Amino acid sequence: MAMGSLLFRSLSLLVAAVAISCAFSSLGVSPFEWLRASKDNGFQISHPQIYTLSDDPLVVYVKDFISTQEAAHLVQLANGRFTPSSIWDNDGKSHIDKAYRLSMTAKLDRSDEIIKKIEERAISFPFYKLVGDFMPIVVQNYGISGQYRDHYDWFDDAQAVGGNIASTFFVYIHANCTGGGTNFARLTPPDDDSWCEFIDCDRPFDEGITFKPILGNAIYWENLQEDDAGHKMTLHAGMPVTTGNKMGMNMWTWKIA
């Protein structure tokens, strides 16, 4: 992939009783680090770093969004809850098509204290737009050959379903696999080799961007344009897992129509 320089962006956020530090990274952007206590109720706390990949649509990569302990807790919560994943039509109806989407889905209890803290952390990010509430948190489990072909997270007819998914956090909570990247076919790869830490730079340039499955890291993107129409540049896919297992957590913000 041909690489050059990436636009430097500086982010700032004021959080009560929390010291904040902005540090420059080799990616040429400003990672935003939370300096928190190392433990919270016995759980190790992550120190997220933010990298802006795209402004239109807004796509942000968050390194260390959750800690290893938090990820393990989410995996444990999901165990025993998995059912075959559905595909949602624009009229809000669901059906199962394993040729198009092969995975298992578990819905988690939002009353869990760790999930509450993760939601609070997500809302605190400077890029996040609080235009609605998080939908029930779900975990996607992809075994060998598991995938989800090209799709959008938004609905064509928001009126038919009473709203739309304004934004998405996708968090890797288990990544003991090969393959299984998250591909955005219509996004342009960045002009900076440092992004190869997170992006599969060996894939052809015309295939867009494929994020590597990395435990604890997250991708955030806005699904809707200013007029609330779905943004077609957010077309994405969960690439087939070739060995091992991948699990990801979805945090969708629902905006009422």
PDB file of C-alpha atoms in Angstrom:
ATOM      1  CA  MET A   1       0.000   0.000   0.000  1.00  0.00           C
ATOM      2  CA  ALA A   2       1.420   3.403  -0.942  1.00  0.00           C
ATOM      3  CA  MET A   3       1.838   5.541   2.167  1.00  0.00           C
ATOM      4  CA  GLY A   4       2.539   9.246   2.849  1.00  0.00           C
ATOM      5  CA  SER A   5       1.575  11.594   5.672  1.00  0.00           C
ATOM      6  CA  LEU A   6      -1.666  11.612   7.662  1.00  0.00           C
ATOM      7  CA  LEU A   7      -3.463  14.737   8.805  1.00  0.00           C
ATOM      8  CA  PHE A   8      -2.646  15.548  12.412  1.00  0.00           C
ATOM      9  CA  ARG A   9      -5.689  15.927  14.631  1.00  0.00           C
ATOM     10  CA  SER A  10      -5.798  17.125  18.206  1.00  0.00           C
ATOM     11  CA  LEU A  11      -8.596  16.004  20.513  1.00  0.00           C
ATOM     12  CA  SER A  12      -9.446  17.307  23.955  1.00  0.00           C
ATOM     13  CA  LEU A  13     -11.971  16.411  26.622  1.00  0.00           C
ATOM     14  CA  LEU A  14     -12.650  17.615  30.162  1.00  0.00           C
ATOM     15  CA  VAL A  15     -13.755  14.914  32.568  1.00  0.00           C
ATOM     16  CA  ALA A  16     -14.427  15.736  36.215  1.00  0.00           C
ATOM     17  CA  ALA A  17     -11.855  14.369  38.658  1.00  0.00           C
ATOM     18  CA  VAL A  18      -9.892  12.679  35.864  1.00  0.00           C
ATOM     19  CA  ALA A  19      -6.511  13.829  34.619  1.00  0.00           C
ATOM     20  CA  ILE A  20      -6.236  13.759  30.829  1.00  0.00           C
ATOM     21  CA  SER A  21      -3.168  13.607  28.664  1.00  0.00           C
ATOM     22  CA  CYS A  22      -2.855  14.039  24.897  1.00  0.00           C
ATOM     23  CA  ALA A  23       0.234  12.400  23.435  1.00  0.00           C
ATOM     24  CA  PHE A  24       1.570  12.298  19.881  1.00  0.00           C
ATOM     25  CA  SER A  25       1.852   8.896  18.241  1.00  0.00           C
ATOM     26  CA  SER A  26       3.721   7.460  15.306  1.00  0.00           C
ATOM     27  CA  LEU A  27       0.440   7.491  13.388  1.00  0.00           C
ATOM     28  CA  GLY A  28       0.581  11.281  13.116  1.00  0.00           C
ATOM     29  CA  VAL A  29      -2.614  11.809  15.118  1.00  0.00           C
ATOM     30  CA  SER A  30      -3.296  12.510  18.764  1.00  0.00           C
ATOM     31  CA  PRO A  31      -4.173   9.449  20.818  1.00  0.00           C
ATOM     32  CA  PHE A  32      -6.441  10.457  23.698  1.00  0.00           C
ATOM     33  CA  GLU A  33      -5.451   8.717  26.902  1.00  0.00           C
ATOM     34  CA  TRP A  34      -7.479   8.390  30.098  1.00  0.00           C
ATOM     35  CA  LEU A  35      -5.203   8.370  33.146  1.00  0.00           C
ATOM     36  CA  ARG A  36      -7.333   6.450  35.607  1.00  0.00           C
ATOM     37  CA  ALA A  37      -6.773   4.274  38.634  1.00  0.00           C
ATOM     38  CA  SER A  38      -5.260   0.936  37.651  1.00  0.00           C
ATOM     39  CA  LYS A  39      -8.083  -1.009  39.278  1.00  0.00           C
ATOM     40  CA  ASP A  40     -11.839  -0.493  39.576  1.00  0.00           C
ATOM     41  CA  ASN A  41     -13.804  -3.047  41.607  1.00  0.00           C
ATOM     42  CA  GLY A  42     -10.964  -5.489  41.016  1.00  0.00           C
ATOM     43  CA  PHE A  43     -10.927  -4.982  37.240  1.00  0.00           C
ATOM     44  CA  GLN A  44      -8.002  -3.552  35.362  1.00  0.00           C
ATOM     45  CA  ILE A  45      -8.973  -0.286  33.632  1.00  0.00           C
ATOM     46  CA  SER A  46      -8.019   0.360  30.026  1.00  0.00           C
ATOM     47  CA  HIS A  47      -6.276   3.497  28.784  1.00  0.00           C
ATOM     48  CA  PRO A  48      -7.865   4.118  25.371  1.00  0.00           C
ATOM     49  CA  GLN A  49      -6.043   5.849  22.527  1.00  0.00           C
ATOM     50  CA  ILE A  50      -7.978   7.416  19.651  1.00  0.00           C
ATOM     51  CA  TYR A  51      -7.009   7.549  15.975  1.00  0.00           C
ATOM     52  CA  THR A  52      -9.244   9.251  13.420  1.00  0.00           C
ATOM     53  CA  LEU A  53      -9.294   7.366  10.131  1.00  0.00           C
ATOM     54  CA  SER A  54     -12.019   9.231   8.230  1.00  0.00           C
ATOM     55  CA  ASP A  55     -14.094  12.390   8.670  1.00  0.00           C
ATOM     56  CA  ASP A  56     -16.837  11.537   6.162  1.00  0.00           C
ATOM     57  CA  PRO A  57     -18.105   9.163   7.315  1.00  0.00           C
ATOM     58  CA  LEU A  58     -16.591   9.579  10.750  1.00  0.00           C
ATOM     59  CA  VAL A  59     -14.569   6.430  11.451  1.00  0.00           C
ATOM     60  CA  VAL A  60     -12.440   6.294  14.584  1.00  0.00           C
ATOM     61  CA  TYR A  61     -10.150   3.533  15.774  1.00  0.00           C
ATOM     62  CA  VAL A  62      -9.787   3.065  19.536  1.00  0.00           C
ATOM     63  CA  LYS A  63      -6.806   1.129  20.812  1.00  0.00           C
ATOM     64  CA  ASP A  64      -7.321  -0.513  24.235  1.00  0.00           C
ATOM     65  CA  PHE A  65     -11.001   0.382  24.387  1.00  0.00           C
ATOM     66  CA  ILE A  66     -11.466  -2.340  26.990  1.00  0.00           C
ATOM     67  CA  SER A  67      -9.012  -4.249  29.164  1.00  0.00           C
ATOM     68  CA  THR A  68      -8.231  -7.944  28.867  1.00  0.00           C
ATOM     69  CA  GLN A  69     -10.142  -8.590  32.099  1.00  0.00           C
ATOM     70  CA  GLU A  70     -13.211  -6.727  30.827  1.00  0.00           C
ATOM     71  CA  ALA A  71     -13.093  -8.681  27.557  1.00  0.00           C
ATOM     72  CA  ALA A  72     -12.930 -11.986  29.447  1.00  0.00           C
ATOM     73  CA  HIS A  73     -15.893 -10.896  31.579  1.00  0.00           C
ATOM     74  CA  LEU A  74     -17.957 -10.149  28.471  1.00  0.00           C
ATOM     75  CA  VAL A  75     -17.092 -13.534  26.960  1.00  0.00           C
ATOM     76  CA  GLN A  76     -18.187 -15.201  30.189  1.00  0.00           C
ATOM     77  CA  LEU A  77     -21.476 -13.269  30.195  1.00  0.00           C
ATOM     78  CA  ALA A  78     -22.174 -14.405  26.632  1.00  0.00           C
ATOM     79  CA  ASN A  79     -21.555 -18.106  27.285  1.00  0.00           C
ATOM     80  CA  GLY A  80     -24.776 -20.082  27.219  1.00  0.00           C
ATOM     81  CA  ARG A  81     -26.734 -17.287  25.534  1.00  0.00           C
ATOM     82  CA  PHE A  82     -25.781 -17.852  21.890  1.00  0.00           C
ATOM     83  CA  THR A  83     -28.357 -18.436  19.150  1.00  0.00           C
ATOM     84  CA  PRO A  84     -27.926 -18.330  15.336  1.00  0.00           C
ATOM     85  CA  SER A  85     -27.441 -14.765  14.064  1.00  0.00           C
ATOM     86  CA  SER A  86     -30.257 -13.154  12.080  1.00  0.00           C
ATOM     87  CA  ILE A  87     -30.277 -10.715   9.185  1.00  0.00           C
ATOM     88  CA  TRP A  88     -32.577  -7.724   9.538  1.00  0.00           C
ATOM     89  CA  ASP A  89     -34.613  -6.492   6.585  1.00  0.00           C
ATOM     90  CA  ASN A  90     -35.478  -2.839   6.038  1.00  0.00           C
ATOM     91  CA  ASP A  91     -38.963  -3.462   7.390  1.00  0.00           C
ATOM     92  CA  GLY A  92     -37.538  -4.599  10.712  1.00  0.00           C
ATOM     93  CA  LYS A  93     -38.167  -8.298  10.152  1.00  0.00           C
ATOM     94  CA  SER A  94     -35.428 -10.852  10.659  1.00  0.00           C
ATOM     95  CA  HIS A  95     -34.504 -14.119   9.030  1.00  0.00           C
ATOM     96  CA  ILE A  96     -31.571 -16.520   9.076  1.00  0.00           C
ATOM     97  CA  ASP A  97     -29.342 -16.945   6.015  1.00  0.00           C
ATOM     98  CA  LYS A  98     -26.201 -18.888   6.930  1.00  0.00           C
ATOM     99  CA  ALA A  99     -24.753 -18.445   3.447  1.00  0.00           C
ATOM    100  CA  TYR A 100     -24.718 -14.689   4.025  1.00  0.00           C
ATOM    101  CA  ARG A 101     -24.214 -14.496   7.777  1.00  0.00           C
ATOM    102  CA  LEU A 102     -22.681 -17.399   9.665  1.00  0.00           C
ATOM    103  CA  SER A 103     -22.251 -16.614  13.353  1.00  0.00           C
ATOM    104  CA  MET A 104     -23.900 -16.889  16.743  1.00  0.00           C
ATOM    105  CA  THR A 105     -25.324 -13.940  18.696  1.00  0.00           C
ATOM    106  CA  ALA A 106     -25.794 -13.422  22.437  1.00  0.00           C
ATOM    107  CA  LYS A 107     -27.680 -10.513  24.022  1.00  0.00           C
ATOM    108  CA  LEU A 108     -26.119  -9.242  27.259  1.00  0.00           C
ATOM    109  CA  ASP A 109     -27.755  -7.785  30.356  1.00  0.00           C
ATOM    110  CA  ARG A 110     -27.124  -4.029  30.471  1.00  0.00           C
ATOM    111  CA  SER A 111     -27.590  -4.029  34.249  1.00  0.00           C
ATOM    112  CA  ASP A 112     -24.180  -5.695  34.611  1.00  0.00           C
ATOM    113  CA  GLU A 113     -21.822  -3.260  36.346  1.00  0.00           C
ATOM    114  CA  ILE A 114     -18.942  -3.791  33.921  1.00  0.00           C
ATOM    115  CA  ILE A 115     -21.202  -3.183  30.933  1.00  0.00           C
ATOM    116  CA  LYS A 116     -22.431   0.021  32.588  1.00  0.00           C
ATOM    117  CA  LYS A 117     -18.842   1.231  32.951  1.00  0.00           C
ATOM    118  CA  ILE A 118     -18.037   0.371  29.344  1.00  0.00           C
ATOM    119  CA  GLU A 119     -21.100   2.320  28.167  1.00  0.00           C
ATOM    120  CA  GLU A 120     -20.068   5.295  30.317  1.00  0.00           C
ATOM    121  CA  ARG A 121     -16.579   5.139  28.808  1.00  0.00           C
ATOM    122  CA  ALA A 122     -18.027   5.119  25.282  1.00  0.00           C
ATOM    123  CA  ILE A 123     -20.226   8.142  25.990  1.00  0.00           C
ATOM    124  CA  SER A 124     -17.239  10.057  27.394  1.00  0.00           C
ATOM    125  CA  PHE A 125     -15.305   9.971  24.113  1.00  0.00           C
ATOM    126  CA  PRO A 126     -15.071  13.426  22.476  1.00  0.00           C
ATOM    127  CA  PHE A 127     -16.219  12.128  19.083  1.00  0.00           C
ATOM    128  CA  TYR A 128     -19.344  10.363  20.352  1.00  0.00           C
ATOM    129  CA  LYS A 129     -22.700  11.994  19.574  1.00  0.00           C
ATOM    130  CA  LEU A 130     -25.330  11.324  22.223  1.00  0.00           C
ATOM    131  CA  VAL A 131     -28.339  11.328  19.886  1.00  0.00           C
ATOM    132  CA  GLY A 132     -30.092   8.348  21.454  1.00  0.00           C
ATOM    133  CA  ASP A 133     -29.610   5.403  23.780  1.00  0.00           C
ATOM    134  CA  PHE A 134     -27.560   2.263  23.401  1.00  0.00           C
ATOM    135  CA  MET A 135     -29.509  -0.729  22.207  1.00  0.00           C
ATOM    136  CA  PRO A 136     -29.074  -3.984  24.155  1.00  0.00           C
ATOM    137  CA  ILE A 137     -25.427  -5.024  23.914  1.00  0.00           C
ATOM    138  CA  VAL A 138     -24.813  -8.092  21.744  1.00  0.00           C
ATOM    139  CA  VAL A 139     -21.825 -10.378  21.228  1.00  0.00           C
ATOM    140  CA  GLN A 140     -21.130 -12.008  17.869  1.00  0.00           C
ATOM    141  CA  ASN A 141     -19.301 -15.334  17.888  1.00  0.00           C
ATOM    142  CA  TYR A 142     -17.488 -16.367  14.682  1.00  0.00           C
ATOM    143  CA  GLY A 143     -15.956 -19.851  14.408  1.00  0.00           C
ATOM    144  CA  ILE A 144     -14.095 -21.264  11.421  1.00  0.00           C
ATOM    145  CA  SER A 145     -15.730 -20.033   8.178  1.00  0.00           C
ATOM    146  CA  GLY A 146     -17.849 -17.616  10.206  1.00  0.00           C
ATOM    147  CA  GLN A 147     -18.537 -14.366   8.373  1.00  0.00           C
ATOM    148  CA  TYR A 148     -21.033 -11.612   7.669  1.00  0.00           C
ATOM    149  CA  ARG A 149     -20.990 -10.467   4.048  1.00  0.00           C
ATOM    150  CA  ASP A 150     -21.292  -6.814   2.962  1.00  0.00           C
ATOM    151  CA  HIS A 151     -24.029  -4.994   4.870  1.00  0.00           C
ATOM    152  CA  TYR A 152     -25.026  -1.718   6.490  1.00  0.00           C
ATOM    153  CA  ASP A 153     -25.989  -1.179  10.121  1.00  0.00           C
ATOM    154  CA  TRP A 154     -28.698   1.324   9.114  1.00  0.00           C
ATOM    155  CA  PHE A 155     -32.191   0.804   7.673  1.00  0.00           C
ATOM    156  CA  ASP A 156     -33.377   2.329   4.390  1.00  0.00           C
ATOM    157  CA  ASP A 157     -36.772   3.238   5.828  1.00  0.00           C
ATOM    158  CA  ALA A 158     -36.359   4.600   9.355  1.00  0.00           C
ATOM    159  CA  GLN A 159     -40.071   5.384   9.580  1.00  0.00           C
ATOM    160  CA  ALA A 160     -40.957   1.732   9.054  1.00  0.00           C
ATOM    161  CA  VAL A 161     -38.916   0.636  12.071  1.00  0.00           C
ATOM    162  CA  GLY A 162     -39.375   3.768  14.190  1.00  0.00           C
ATOM    163  CA  GLY A 163     -35.774   4.919  14.134  1.00  0.00           C
ATOM    164  CA  ASN A 164     -32.284   4.060  12.938  1.00  0.00           C
ATOM    165  CA  ILE A 165     -28.842   3.053  14.149  1.00  0.00           C
ATOM    166  CA  ALA A 166     -26.939   6.328  14.331  1.00  0.00           C
ATOM    167  CA  SER A 167     -23.543   4.909  15.232  1.00  0.00           C
ATOM    168  CA  THR A 168     -21.705   1.680  15.937  1.00  0.00           C
ATOM    169  CA  PHE A 169     -18.975   0.578  18.326  1.00  0.00           C
ATOM    170  CA  PHE A 170     -17.538  -2.802  17.335  1.00  0.00           C
ATOM    171  CA  VAL A 171     -15.181  -4.149  19.987  1.00  0.00           C
ATOM    172  CA  TYR A 172     -12.982  -7.230  19.656  1.00  0.00           C
ATOM    173  CA  ILE A 173     -13.399  -9.241  22.869  1.00  0.00           C
ATOM    174  CA  HIS A 174     -11.779 -12.479  21.657  1.00  0.00           C
ATOM    175  CA  ALA A 175      -9.366 -12.675  18.739  1.00  0.00           C
ATOM    176  CA  ASN A 176      -7.644 -16.058  18.754  1.00  0.00           C
ATOM    177  CA  CYS A 177      -7.910 -16.460  14.992  1.00  0.00           C
ATOM    178  CA  THR A 178      -6.563 -15.910  11.531  1.00  0.00           C
ATOM    179  CA  GLY A 179      -8.749 -14.141   9.002  1.00  0.00           C
ATOM    180  CA  GLY A 180     -11.855 -12.529  10.473  1.00  0.00           C
ATOM    181  CA  GLY A 181     -10.933  -8.934   9.693  1.00  0.00           C
ATOM    182  CA  THR A 182     -13.543  -6.168   9.453  1.00  0.00           C
ATOM    183  CA  ASN A 183     -13.580  -4.817   5.915  1.00  0.00           C
ATOM    184  CA  PHE A 184     -14.864  -1.410   4.777  1.00  0.00           C
ATOM    185  CA  ALA A 185     -14.772  -1.827   1.008  1.00  0.00           C
ATOM    186  CA  ARG A 186     -15.539   1.824   0.182  1.00  0.00           C
ATOM    187  CA  LEU A 187     -13.065   3.540   2.507  1.00  0.00           C
ATOM    188  CA  THR A 188      -9.717   4.755   1.200  1.00  0.00           C
ATOM    189  CA  PRO A 189      -6.633   3.329   2.943  1.00  0.00           C
ATOM    190  CA  PRO A 190      -4.646   5.960   4.889  1.00  0.00           C
ATOM    191  CA  ASP A 191      -1.330   7.302   3.635  1.00  0.00           C
ATOM    192  CA  ASP A 192       0.721   6.239   6.637  1.00  0.00           C
ATOM    193  CA  ASP A 193       2.550   2.961   7.235  1.00  0.00           C
ATOM    194  CA  SER A 194       1.923   3.219  10.965  1.00  0.00           C
ATOM    195  CA  TRP A 195      -1.715   2.279  10.387  1.00  0.00           C
ATOM    196  CA  CYS A 196      -0.463  -1.204   9.451  1.00  0.00           C
ATOM    197  CA  GLU A 197      -0.487  -1.957  13.195  1.00  0.00           C
ATOM    198  CA  PHE A 198      -4.283  -2.051  12.943  1.00  0.00           C
ATOM    199  CA  ILE A 199      -4.996  -2.508   9.227  1.00  0.00           C
ATOM    200  CA  ASP A 200      -4.085  -5.410   6.957  1.00  0.00           C
ATOM    201  CA  CYS A 201      -1.749  -3.576   4.612  1.00  0.00           C
ATOM    202  CA  ASP A 202      -1.094  -6.685   2.531  1.00  0.00           C
ATOM    203  CA  ARG A 203      -4.574  -6.600   1.005  1.00  0.00           C
ATOM    204  CA  PRO A 204      -5.002  -4.904  -2.395  1.00  0.00           C
ATOM    205  CA  PHE A 205      -5.605  -1.152  -2.293  1.00  0.00           C
ATOM    206  CA  ASP A 206      -8.876  -1.472  -4.224  1.00  0.00           C
ATOM    207  CA  GLU A 207     -10.401  -3.710  -1.527  1.00  0.00           C
ATOM    208  CA  GLY A 208     -10.719  -0.775   0.850  1.00  0.00           C
ATOM    209  CA  ILE A 209      -9.687  -1.124   4.502  1.00  0.00           C
ATOM    210  CA  THR A 210      -9.599  -4.314   6.542  1.00  0.00           C
ATOM    211  CA  PHE A 211      -9.079  -3.951  10.287  1.00  0.00           C
ATOM    212  CA  LYS A 212      -7.253  -6.786  12.016  1.00  0.00           C
ATOM    213  CA  PRO A 213      -9.004  -8.537  14.914  1.00  0.00           C
ATOM    214  CA  ILE A 214      -7.052  -7.265  17.954  1.00  0.00           C
ATOM    215  CA  LEU A 215      -8.253  -8.039  21.460  1.00  0.00           C
ATOM    216  CA  GLY A 216      -9.542  -5.000  23.328  1.00  0.00           C
ATOM    217  CA  ASN A 217      -9.539  -2.631  20.360  1.00  0.00           C
ATOM    218  CA  ALA A 218     -12.630  -1.057  18.794  1.00  0.00           C
ATOM    219  CA  ILE A 219     -13.877   0.594  15.635  1.00  0.00           C
ATOM    220  CA  TYR A 220     -16.440   3.396  15.857  1.00  0.00           C
ATOM    221  CA  TRP A 221     -18.345   4.815  12.925  1.00  0.00           C
ATOM    222  CA  GLU A 222     -21.350   7.023  12.244  1.00  0.00           C
ATOM    223  CA  ASN A 223     -23.965   5.340  10.079  1.00  0.00           C
ATOM    224  CA  LEU A 224     -26.083   8.381   9.237  1.00  0.00           C
ATOM    225  CA  GLN A 225     -25.461  11.596   7.341  1.00  0.00           C
ATOM    226  CA  GLU A 226     -26.556  15.026   8.562  1.00  0.00           C
ATOM    227  CA  ASP A 227     -30.008  14.541   7.005  1.00  0.00           C
ATOM    228  CA  ASP A 228     -30.312  11.150   8.778  1.00  0.00           C
ATOM    229  CA  ALA A 229     -30.008   9.238   5.502  1.00  0.00           C
ATOM    230  CA  GLY A 230     -27.812   6.146   5.669  1.00  0.00           C
ATOM    231  CA  HIS A 231     -24.188   6.702   4.685  1.00  0.00           C
ATOM    232  CA  LYS A 232     -23.312   4.280   1.874  1.00  0.00           C
ATOM    233  CA  MET A 233     -19.590   4.572   2.598  1.00  0.00           C
ATOM    234  CA  THR A 234     -20.199   2.545   5.788  1.00  0.00           C
ATOM    235  CA  LEU A 235     -20.681  -0.686   3.849  1.00  0.00           C
ATOM    236  CA  HIS A 236     -18.722  -3.288   5.806  1.00  0.00           C
ATOM    237  CA  ALA A 237     -18.244  -7.023   6.250  1.00  0.00           C
ATOM    238  CA  GLY A 238     -16.912  -9.521   8.755  1.00  0.00           C
ATOM    239  CA  MET A 239     -14.372 -11.466   6.710  1.00  0.00           C
ATOM    240  CA  PRO A 240     -14.303 -15.287   6.993  1.00  0.00           C
ATOM    241  CA  VAL A 241     -12.412 -16.751   9.951  1.00  0.00           C
ATOM    242  CA  THR A 242      -9.860 -19.244   8.616  1.00  0.00           C
ATOM    243  CA  THR A 243      -8.593 -20.670  11.914  1.00  0.00           C
ATOM    244  CA  GLY A 244      -9.581 -20.247  15.538  1.00  0.00           C
ATOM    245  CA  ASN A 245     -12.365 -18.083  16.894  1.00  0.00           C
ATOM    246  CA  LYS A 246     -13.349 -14.407  16.913  1.00  0.00           C
ATOM    247  CA  MET A 247     -15.874 -12.650  19.125  1.00  0.00           C
ATOM    248  CA  GLY A 248     -16.971  -9.043  18.834  1.00  0.00           C
ATOM    249  CA  MET A 249     -19.280  -6.857  20.876  1.00  0.00           C
ATOM    250  CA  ASN A 250     -21.690  -4.436  19.162  1.00  0.00           C
ATOM    251  CA  MET A 251     -22.834  -1.231  20.841  1.00  0.00           C
ATOM    252  CA  TRP A 252     -25.416   0.451  18.621  1.00  0.00           C
ATOM    253  CA  THR A 253     -26.912   3.894  19.301  1.00  0.00           C
ATOM    254  CA  TRP A 254     -30.597   3.968  18.400  1.00  0.00           C
ATOM    255  CA  LYS A 255     -31.968   7.314  17.180  1.00  0.00           C
ATOM    256  CA  ILE A 256     -35.750   7.602  17.237  1.00  0.00           C
ATOM    257  CA  ALA A 257     -37.260   8.724  13.930  1.00  0.00           C
TER     258      ALA A 257
END
